[in-house]
mmCIF file of C-alpha atoms and ligand atoms in Angstrom:
data_model
loop_
_atom_site.group_PDB
_atom_site.id
_atom_site.type_symbol
_atom_site.label_atom_id
_atom_site.label_comp_id
_atom_site.label_asym_id
_atom_site.label_seq_id
_atom_site.Cartn_x
_atom_site.Cartn_y
_atom_site.Cartn_z
ATOM 1 C CA UNK A 1 -12.825 -48.931 -18.079
ATOM 2 C CA UNK A 2 -8.916 -49.241 -17.599
ATOM 3 C CA UNK A 3 -8.131 -45.759 -18.884
ATOM 4 C CA UNK A 4 -10.942 -44.559 -16.344
ATOM 5 C CA UNK A 5 -9.183 -46.209 -13.413
ATOM 6 C CA UNK A 6 -5.872 -44.943 -14.824
ATOM 7 C CA UNK A 7 -7.294 -41.370 -14.673
ATOM 8 C CA UNK A 8 -8.931 -41.657 -10.992
ATOM 9 C CA UNK A 9 -5.370 -42.599 -10.145
ATOM 10 C CA UNK A 10 -3.684 -39.997 -11.781
ATOM 11 C CA UNK A 11 -6.219 -37.647 -10.423
ATOM 12 C CA UNK A 12 -5.587 -38.954 -6.813
ATOM 13 C CA UNK A 13 -1.703 -38.823 -7.216
ATOM 14 C CA UNK A 14 -1.835 -35.137 -8.368
ATOM 15 C CA UNK A 15 -4.286 -34.484 -5.163
ATOM 16 C CA UNK A 16 -1.661 -36.455 -3.040
ATOM 17 C CA UNK A 17 1.378 -34.416 -4.377
ATOM 18 C CA UNK A 18 -0.200 -31.104 -3.776
ATOM 19 C CA UNK A 19 -1.227 -32.062 -0.202
ATOM 20 C CA UNK A 20 2.491 -33.305 0.247
ATOM 21 C CA UNK A 21 3.522 -30.085 -1.385
ATOM 22 C CA UNK A 22 1.529 -27.788 0.790
ATOM 23 C CA UNK A 23 2.512 -29.931 3.883
ATOM 24 C CA UNK A 24 6.288 -29.539 3.246
ATOM 25 C CA UNK A 25 5.858 -25.948 2.463
ATOM 26 C CA UNK A 26 8.002 -23.837 2.330
ATOM 27 C CA UNK A 27 11.197 -25.684 0.942
ATOM 28 C CA UNK A 28 12.631 -22.541 -0.341
ATOM 29 C CA UNK A 29 12.657 -18.669 -0.109
ATOM 30 C CA UNK A 30 9.539 -16.852 -0.645
ATOM 31 C CA UNK A 31 9.639 -13.905 -2.899
ATOM 32 C CA UNK A 32 7.394 -10.918 -1.180
ATOM 33 C CA UNK A 33 6.402 -8.491 -4.283
ATOM 34 C CA UNK A 34 6.276 -4.609 -3.575
ATOM 35 C CA UNK A 35 4.732 -2.552 -6.253
ATOM 36 C CA UNK A 36 6.607 0.479 -5.427
ATOM 37 C CA UNK A 37 10.384 1.760 -5.280
ATOM 38 C CA UNK A 38 12.698 0.498 -2.609
ATOM 39 C CA UNK A 39 12.594 2.846 0.643
ATOM 40 C CA UNK A 40 9.195 4.017 0.062
ATOM 41 C CA UNK A 41 6.439 3.230 2.792
ATOM 42 C CA UNK A 42 5.090 0.221 1.119
ATOM 43 C CA UNK A 43 8.732 -1.102 0.916
ATOM 44 C CA UNK A 44 9.347 -0.410 4.715
ATOM 45 C CA UNK A 45 6.238 -2.154 5.504
ATOM 46 C CA UNK A 46 7.187 -5.198 3.493
ATOM 47 C CA UNK A 47 10.405 -5.048 5.177
ATOM 48 C CA UNK A 48 9.144 -4.697 8.749
ATOM 49 C CA UNK A 49 7.055 -7.841 8.637
ATOM 50 C CA UNK A 50 9.468 -10.010 6.009
ATOM 51 C CA UNK A 51 11.973 -10.845 8.767
ATOM 52 C CA UNK A 52 9.598 -12.127 11.494
ATOM 53 C CA UNK A 53 7.412 -13.793 8.721
ATOM 54 C CA UNK A 54 10.617 -15.666 7.487
ATOM 55 C CA UNK A 55 11.377 -16.979 10.880
ATOM 56 C CA UNK A 56 7.913 -18.462 11.419
ATOM 57 C CA UNK A 57 8.165 -19.879 8.017
ATOM 58 C CA UNK A 58 11.587 -21.168 8.504
ATOM 59 C CA UNK A 59 12.647 -19.700 5.319
ATOM 60 C CA UNK A 60 13.722 -16.390 4.025
ATOM 61 C CA UNK A 61 11.406 -13.930 2.546
ATOM 62 C CA UNK A 62 12.771 -11.881 -0.008
ATOM 63 C CA UNK A 63 11.438 -8.480 -0.815
ATOM 64 C CA UNK A 64 11.363 -7.551 -4.506
ATOM 65 C CA UNK A 65 10.363 -4.128 -5.877
ATOM 66 C CA UNK A 66 8.509 -4.275 -9.142
ATOM 67 C CA UNK A 67 7.709 -0.966 -10.110
ATOM 68 C CA UNK A 68 5.394 1.264 -12.664
ATOM 69 C CA UNK A 69 1.806 2.331 -13.327
ATOM 70 C CA UNK A 70 0.770 3.314 -10.045
ATOM 71 C CA UNK A 71 1.425 -0.482 -8.607
ATOM 72 C CA UNK A 72 -0.495 -2.293 -11.299
ATOM 73 C CA UNK A 73 2.779 -3.691 -13.141
ATOM 74 C CA UNK A 74 3.693 -5.679 -9.967
ATOM 75 C CA UNK A 75 -0.153 -6.593 -9.451
ATOM 76 C CA UNK A 76 -0.374 -8.082 -12.999
ATOM 77 C CA UNK A 77 3.101 -9.889 -12.347
ATOM 78 C CA UNK A 78 1.813 -11.633 -9.125
ATOM 79 C CA UNK A 79 -1.705 -12.404 -10.729
ATOM 80 C CA UNK A 80 0.205 -14.463 -13.431
ATOM 81 C CA UNK A 81 2.859 -16.115 -11.002
ATOM 82 C CA UNK A 82 2.829 -19.648 -10.073
ATOM 83 C CA UNK A 83 0.002 -20.485 -7.375
ATOM 84 C CA UNK A 84 2.266 -22.461 -5.144
ATOM 85 C CA UNK A 85 2.957 -19.807 -2.300
ATOM 86 C CA UNK A 86 6.373 -18.685 -3.310
ATOM 87 C CA UNK A 87 5.204 -15.322 -4.770
ATOM 88 C CA UNK A 88 3.318 -13.376 -2.380
ATOM 89 C CA UNK A 89 2.251 -9.749 -2.781
ATOM 90 C CA UNK A 90 1.801 -6.453 -0.239
ATOM 91 C CA UNK A 91 -0.543 -3.702 -1.906
ATOM 92 C CA UNK A 92 -2.343 -0.929 -0.398
ATOM 93 C CA UNK A 93 -5.696 0.355 -1.140
ATOM 94 C CA UNK A 94 -4.656 1.006 -4.653
ATOM 95 C CA UNK A 95 -5.866 -2.778 -5.113
ATOM 96 C CA UNK A 96 -9.398 -1.151 -4.735
ATOM 97 C CA UNK A 97 -9.030 2.103 -6.659
ATOM 98 C CA UNK A 98 -7.365 0.623 -9.546
ATOM 99 C CA UNK A 99 -10.729 -1.084 -11.496
ATOM 100 C CA UNK A 100 -12.030 2.325 -11.559
ATOM 101 C CA UNK A 101 -8.918 4.414 -12.387
ATOM 102 C CA UNK A 102 -7.775 2.023 -15.060
ATOM 103 C CA UNK A 103 -10.220 1.216 -17.892
ATOM 104 C CA UNK A 104 -8.158 -1.623 -19.315
ATOM 105 C CA UNK A 105 -6.964 -3.457 -16.223
ATOM 106 C CA UNK A 106 -4.786 -6.408 -17.023
ATOM 107 C CA UNK A 107 -6.229 -8.300 -13.795
ATOM 108 C CA UNK A 108 -9.318 -8.464 -11.616
ATOM 109 C CA UNK A 109 -8.758 -7.857 -7.819
ATOM 110 C CA UNK A 110 -11.759 -9.989 -6.949
ATOM 111 C CA UNK A 111 -11.069 -12.849 -9.089
ATOM 112 C CA UNK A 112 -6.935 -13.367 -9.664
ATOM 113 C CA UNK A 113 -5.943 -13.761 -5.968
ATOM 114 C CA UNK A 114 -6.137 -15.556 -2.773
ATOM 115 C CA UNK A 115 -6.599 -13.272 0.413
ATOM 116 C CA UNK A 116 -3.784 -13.888 2.931
ATOM 117 C CA UNK A 117 -4.949 -10.796 5.433
ATOM 118 C CA UNK A 118 -4.904 -7.059 6.163
ATOM 119 C CA UNK A 119 -1.616 -5.659 7.465
ATOM 120 C CA UNK A 120 -1.635 -2.281 8.705
ATOM 121 C CA UNK A 121 -3.418 1.123 8.588
ATOM 122 C CA UNK A 122 -1.132 4.069 7.725
ATOM 123 C CA UNK A 123 -1.999 8.066 8.005
ATOM 124 C CA UNK A 124 -0.346 10.468 5.791
ATOM 125 C CA UNK A 125 1.266 13.610 6.298
ATOM 126 C CA UNK A 126 1.314 16.890 3.698
ATOM 127 C CA UNK A 127 4.870 17.740 3.462
ATOM 128 C CA UNK A 128 6.708 20.637 1.771
ATOM 129 C CA UNK A 129 10.933 20.894 0.785
ATOM 130 C CA UNK A 130 12.758 22.393 3.902
ATOM 131 C CA UNK A 131 12.986 25.687 2.621
ATOM 132 C CA UNK A 132 9.337 26.097 1.294
ATOM 133 C CA UNK A 133 8.247 29.847 2.081
ATOM 134 C CA UNK A 134 5.315 28.943 4.598
ATOM 135 C CA UNK A 135 5.287 27.762 8.314
ATOM 136 C CA UNK A 136 1.700 26.432 8.659
ATOM 137 C CA UNK A 137 -1.131 24.951 6.240
ATOM 138 C CA UNK A 138 -2.784 28.204 5.853
ATOM 139 C CA UNK A 139 0.373 29.859 4.822
ATOM 140 C CA UNK A 140 1.463 27.420 2.627
ATOM 141 C CA UNK A 141 -2.079 27.305 0.851
ATOM 142 C CA UNK A 142 -1.932 31.093 0.281
ATOM 143 C CA UNK A 143 1.437 30.813 -1.250
ATOM 144 C CA UNK A 144 0.511 27.818 -3.341
ATOM 145 C CA UNK A 145 -2.412 30.053 -4.697
ATOM 146 C CA UNK A 146 -0.205 33.138 -5.368
ATOM 147 C CA UNK A 147 2.195 30.982 -7.282
ATOM 148 C CA UNK A 148 0.287 27.927 -8.708
ATOM 149 C CA UNK A 149 1.887 27.608 -11.845
ATOM 150 C CA UNK A 150 5.157 27.186 -10.393
ATOM 151 C CA UNK A 151 4.578 24.584 -7.493
ATOM 152 C CA UNK A 152 5.152 20.910 -8.178
ATOM 153 C CA UNK A 153 3.576 18.131 -6.305
ATOM 154 C CA UNK A 154 5.038 14.705 -6.462
ATOM 155 C CA UNK A 155 3.368 11.421 -6.290
ATOM 156 C CA UNK A 156 4.195 7.786 -6.905
ATOM 157 C CA UNK A 157 2.573 7.241 -9.941
ATOM 158 C CA UNK A 158 -1.288 7.468 -11.265
ATOM 159 C CA UNK A 159 -3.387 5.737 -8.865
ATOM 160 C CA UNK A 160 -1.025 5.553 -6.070
ATOM 161 C CA UNK A 161 -2.283 6.734 -2.740
ATOM 162 C CA UNK A 162 0.128 9.809 -2.708
ATOM 163 C CA UNK A 163 -1.584 10.824 -6.245
ATOM 164 C CA UNK A 164 -5.269 10.392 -4.667
ATOM 165 C CA UNK A 165 -4.312 12.362 -1.613
ATOM 166 C CA UNK A 166 -2.585 15.105 -3.824
ATOM 167 C CA UNK A 167 -5.871 15.196 -5.582
ATOM 168 C CA UNK A 168 -7.865 15.460 -2.579
ATOM 169 C CA UNK A 169 -5.514 18.429 -1.296
ATOM 170 C CA UNK A 170 -6.041 20.478 -4.857
ATOM 171 C CA UNK A 171 -9.768 19.919 -4.918
ATOM 172 C CA UNK A 172 -9.930 20.881 -1.347
ATOM 173 C CA UNK A 173 -8.032 24.211 -1.892
ATOM 174 C CA UNK A 174 -9.456 24.511 -5.554
ATOM 175 C CA UNK A 175 -6.299 24.792 -7.448
ATOM 176 C CA UNK A 176 -4.518 22.539 -9.816
ATOM 177 C CA UNK A 177 -0.777 21.962 -9.463
ATOM 178 C CA UNK A 178 1.976 20.763 -11.383
ATOM 179 C CA UNK A 179 2.218 16.965 -10.613
ATOM 180 C CA UNK A 180 5.335 14.779 -10.929
ATOM 181 C CA UNK A 181 4.748 11.190 -11.073
ATOM 182 C CA UNK A 182 7.648 8.999 -9.633
ATOM 183 C CA UNK A 183 8.054 5.041 -9.357
ATOM 184 C CA UNK A 184 7.387 5.315 -5.735
ATOM 185 C CA UNK A 185 7.283 7.887 -2.742
ATOM 186 C CA UNK A 186 10.879 6.686 -1.917
ATOM 187 C CA UNK A 187 12.348 8.582 -4.926
ATOM 188 C CA UNK A 188 9.798 11.316 -4.716
ATOM 189 C CA UNK A 189 10.903 12.036 -1.003
ATOM 190 C CA UNK A 190 14.458 11.950 -1.938
ATOM 191 C CA UNK A 191 13.636 14.887 -4.496
ATOM 192 C CA UNK A 192 11.685 16.761 -1.770
ATOM 193 C CA UNK A 193 14.491 16.831 0.328
ATOM 194 C CA UNK A 194 16.893 17.719 -2.354
ATOM 195 C CA UNK A 195 14.507 20.599 -3.099
ATOM 196 C CA UNK A 196 13.939 19.491 -6.755
ATOM 197 C CA UNK A 197 9.930 19.378 -6.003
ATOM 198 C CA UNK A 198 7.818 21.390 -3.586
ATOM 199 C CA UNK A 199 5.241 19.399 -1.994
ATOM 200 C CA UNK A 200 4.313 15.597 -1.327
ATOM 201 C CA UNK A 201 1.520 13.696 0.777
ATOM 202 C CA UNK A 202 3.090 10.553 1.943
ATOM 203 C CA UNK A 203 2.741 7.864 4.754
ATOM 204 C CA UNK A 204 4.181 7.943 8.260
ATOM 205 C CA UNK A 205 5.889 4.912 7.700
ATOM 206 C CA UNK A 206 8.207 6.526 5.661
ATOM 207 C CA UNK A 207 8.092 10.243 6.819
ATOM 208 C CA UNK A 208 7.857 10.417 10.726
ATOM 209 C CA UNK A 209 11.897 10.143 11.171
ATOM 210 C CA UNK A 210 12.489 12.709 8.386
ATOM 211 C CA UNK A 211 9.843 15.112 9.942
ATOM 212 C CA UNK A 212 11.669 14.757 13.404
ATOM 213 C CA UNK A 213 15.135 15.466 11.968
ATOM 214 C CA UNK A 214 13.732 18.506 10.362
ATOM 215 C CA UNK A 215 14.589 17.247 6.716
ATOM 216 C CA UNK A 216 11.206 17.957 5.401
ATOM 217 C CA UNK A 217 8.577 20.503 6.547
ATOM 218 C CA UNK A 218 5.228 19.230 7.757
ATOM 219 C CA UNK A 219 1.963 21.076 7.257
ATOM 220 C CA UNK A 220 -0.535 18.746 8.577
ATOM 221 C CA UNK A 221 -1.668 15.111 9.319
ATOM 222 C CA UNK A 222 -4.478 13.420 7.361
ATOM 223 C CA UNK A 223 -6.456 12.088 10.284
ATOM 224 C CA UNK A 224 -9.189 13.460 12.419
ATOM 225 C CA UNK A 225 -6.810 13.218 15.651
ATOM 226 C CA UNK A 226 -3.301 14.182 16.246
ATOM 227 C CA UNK A 227 -0.843 11.311 15.858
ATOM 228 C CA UNK A 228 1.067 9.990 18.988
ATOM 229 C CA UNK A 229 4.436 10.185 16.920
ATOM 230 C CA UNK A 230 3.763 13.637 16.013
ATOM 231 C CA UNK A 231 1.822 15.395 18.706
ATOM 232 C CA UNK A 232 2.575 18.935 18.012
ATOM 233 C CA UNK A 233 1.745 18.559 14.266
ATOM 234 C CA UNK A 234 -1.952 19.709 13.664
ATOM 235 C CA UNK A 235 -4.534 17.787 11.328
ATOM 236 C CA UNK A 236 -5.362 19.081 8.209
ATOM 237 C CA UNK A 237 -8.925 19.342 9.568
ATOM 238 C CA UNK A 238 -8.387 21.474 12.353
ATOM 239 C CA UNK A 239 -6.294 23.943 10.187
ATOM 240 C CA UNK A 240 -9.527 24.606 8.267
ATOM 241 C CA UNK A 241 -9.709 21.725 5.546
ATOM 242 C CA UNK A 242 -12.827 20.141 7.217
ATOM 243 C CA UNK A 243 -13.160 16.472 6.804
ATOM 244 C CA UNK A 244 -9.616 16.036 4.840
ATOM 245 C CA UNK A 245 -8.962 12.430 5.855
ATOM 246 C CA UNK A 246 -7.042 9.510 4.412
ATOM 247 C CA UNK A 247 -5.654 6.631 5.878
ATOM 248 C CA UNK A 248 -4.048 3.802 4.123
ATOM 249 C CA UNK A 249 -4.978 0.253 4.386
ATOM 250 C CA UNK A 250 -2.737 -2.577 3.021
ATOM 251 C CA UNK A 251 -3.250 -6.347 2.446
ATOM 252 C CA UNK A 252 -1.156 -9.423 1.446
ATOM 253 C CA UNK A 253 -2.160 -11.403 -1.307
ATOM 254 C CA UNK A 254 -1.169 -14.822 -3.186
ATOM 255 C CA UNK A 255 -2.100 -15.873 -6.923
ATOM 256 C CA UNK A 256 -5.599 -17.385 -7.359
ATOM 257 C CA UNK A 257 -5.066 -21.393 -6.829
ATOM 258 C CA UNK A 258 -2.576 -21.105 -4.051
ATOM 259 C CA UNK A 259 -3.827 -23.969 -1.954
ATOM 260 C CA UNK A 260 -5.596 -23.412 1.277
ATOM 261 C CA UNK A 261 -3.087 -25.187 3.447
ATOM 262 C CA UNK A 262 -0.463 -23.060 1.993
ATOM 263 C CA UNK A 263 -2.492 -19.634 2.307
ATOM 264 C CA UNK A 264 -3.316 -20.840 5.899
ATOM 265 C CA UNK A 265 0.639 -20.942 6.867
ATOM 266 C CA UNK A 266 1.248 -17.654 5.275
ATOM 267 C CA UNK A 267 -1.457 -16.140 7.404
ATOM 268 C CA UNK A 268 -0.349 -17.642 10.526
ATOM 269 C CA UNK A 269 3.199 -16.152 9.873
ATOM 270 C CA UNK A 270 1.693 -12.737 9.042
ATOM 271 C CA UNK A 271 -0.182 -13.078 12.554
ATOM 272 C CA UNK A 272 2.769 -13.789 14.437
ATOM 273 C CA UNK A 273 4.739 -11.037 12.595
ATOM 274 C CA UNK A 274 2.139 -8.619 13.605
ATOM 275 C CA UNK A 275 2.590 -9.807 17.185
ATOM 276 C CA UNK A 276 6.435 -9.419 17.458
ATOM 277 C CA UNK A 277 7.007 -7.015 19.990
ATOM 278 C CA UNK A 278 9.772 -5.352 17.897
ATOM 279 C CA UNK A 279 7.435 -5.254 15.178
ATOM 280 C CA UNK A 280 4.830 -3.556 17.231
ATOM 281 C CA UNK A 281 6.902 -0.903 18.885
ATOM 282 C CA UNK A 282 8.306 0.159 15.600
ATOM 283 C CA UNK A 283 4.496 0.799 14.516
ATOM 284 C CA UNK A 284 3.828 2.646 17.378
ATOM 285 C CA UNK A 285 6.849 4.831 16.654
ATOM 286 C CA UNK A 286 5.467 5.490 13.177
ATOM 287 C CA UNK A 287 1.756 5.873 14.374
ATOM 288 C CA UNK A 288 0.793 2.840 12.215
ATOM 289 C CA UNK A 289 -2.202 0.946 13.428
ATOM 290 C CA UNK A 290 -2.198 -2.792 13.274
ATOM 291 C CA UNK A 291 -5.955 -4.067 12.287
ATOM 292 C CA UNK A 292 -7.634 -6.237 14.663
ATOM 293 C CA UNK A 293 -6.937 -9.921 14.140
ATOM 294 C CA UNK A 294 -10.301 -10.740 12.674
ATOM 295 C CA UNK A 295 -9.079 -8.568 9.732
ATOM 296 C CA UNK A 296 -5.816 -10.094 9.754
ATOM 297 C CA UNK A 297 -7.410 -13.089 7.648
ATOM 298 C CA UNK A 298 -8.490 -14.261 4.335
ATOM 299 C CA UNK A 299 -11.943 -13.373 4.888
ATOM 300 C CA UNK A 300 -11.096 -10.136 6.683
ATOM 301 C CA UNK A 301 -9.114 -8.982 3.779
ATOM 302 C CA UNK A 302 -11.712 -10.016 0.971
ATOM 303 C CA UNK A 303 -14.659 -8.430 2.634
ATOM 304 C CA UNK A 304 -12.665 -5.049 3.076
ATOM 305 C CA UNK A 305 -11.579 -4.928 -0.377
ATOM 306 C CA UNK A 306 -15.064 -5.636 -1.834
ATOM 307 C CA UNK A 307 -16.305 -2.918 0.387
ATOM 308 C CA UNK A 308 -13.549 -0.548 -0.808
ATOM 309 C CA UNK A 309 -14.163 -1.161 -4.663
ATOM 310 C CA UNK A 310 -17.835 -0.471 -3.832
ATOM 311 C CA UNK A 311 -16.893 2.949 -2.053
ATOM 312 C CA UNK A 312 -14.103 4.228 -4.556
ATOM 313 C CA UNK A 313 -15.512 3.330 -7.723
ATOM 314 C CA UNK A 314 -18.321 5.737 -7.834
ATOM 315 C CA UNK A 315 -16.297 8.436 -6.462
ATOM 316 C CA UNK A 316 -13.492 8.172 -9.061
ATOM 317 C CA UNK A 317 -15.974 7.921 -11.752
ATOM 318 C CA UNK A 318 -18.011 10.685 -10.886
ATOM 319 C CA UNK A 319 -14.791 12.783 -10.824
ATOM 320 C CA UNK A 320 -13.997 11.210 -14.221
ATOM 321 C CA UNK A 321 -10.507 10.434 -13.175
ATOM 322 C CA UNK A 322 -8.420 7.883 -15.373
ATOM 323 C CA UNK A 323 -5.131 6.578 -15.205
ATOM 324 C CA UNK A 324 -4.722 5.203 -18.550
HETATM 325 C C1 MLT B 401 5.107 3.826 -2.086
HETATM 326 O O1 MLT B 401 5.455 2.873 -1.398
HETATM 327 O O2 MLT B 401 6.099 4.416 -2.756
HETATM 328 C C2 MLT B 401 3.963 4.343 -1.883
HETATM 329 O O3 MLT B 401 2.909 3.466 -1.277
HETATM 330 C C3 MLT B 401 3.370 4.863 -3.012
HETATM 331 C C4 MLT B 401 2.001 5.387 -2.978
HETATM 332 O O4 MLT B 401 2.082 6.734 -2.578
HETATM 333 O O5 MLT B 401 1.136 4.797 -3.419
#
């Protein structure tokens, strides 16, 4: 009986201490893990929201880039991190494509995480090096077909969205190119600007300023409508690649077991960051969309992730594409 009472008191104490922990949270800096290299679109998105999130939480949110294997190295790191709210994670739709692309995935997107909320939806741009010998999509396709053994197409690793967009492009034009994987499209874009690679499909979060400065050549945007940030750039669809559409959604996660009260605090900080006028303006400048607030919620992200896993699984399996 005595030991039973001891057990009850111990459980009550543990319960109390986790309530206190959640009430006091955060008492130290929080790490926001980015699964791709610094300077790339996921990194840019993380840095846009980390400062206002830190302001609302009253602690610094430090961005940490953990790179490799199309984002799966970082995802595994976060799945195994302490569920105390001090490690959180931003990832794009790679979270939904990984279960089909990797046969031996060391984490389960539907079991190993708490969901904080969706963040942003980002269009992509099909780019070439500045001196690529073509001035529109049709000329580019003709040149690529004529020189296919010599053309390199960069991406951010197997399973990255730049990889998916590149695959979609190759299948749309019926040509297989020499693909070069990087640890993020940050370094891939540097090599595109340096002329070391020929083509790259990348998100507007990173590419709009470089397109405007003429540091890369733009062949089209991957949305059905033209973008307000690049009104003179035609869509891939209007230039003949009918139905060519890629928009990249993102979410924020925490390790499974992070207390609900802490998840709620991080979610509130995320919502307020996305409503910050400076952040909103930056998103408009980059043609990035902020999802409706019902999607910036744990349930909104979970429902979307489940649907996206259902959507991509059969497509990837049918194509027989594996990243491992
Ligand atoms: C990045 O942040 O480098 C990209 O989001 C990677 C990708 O293309 O998936």
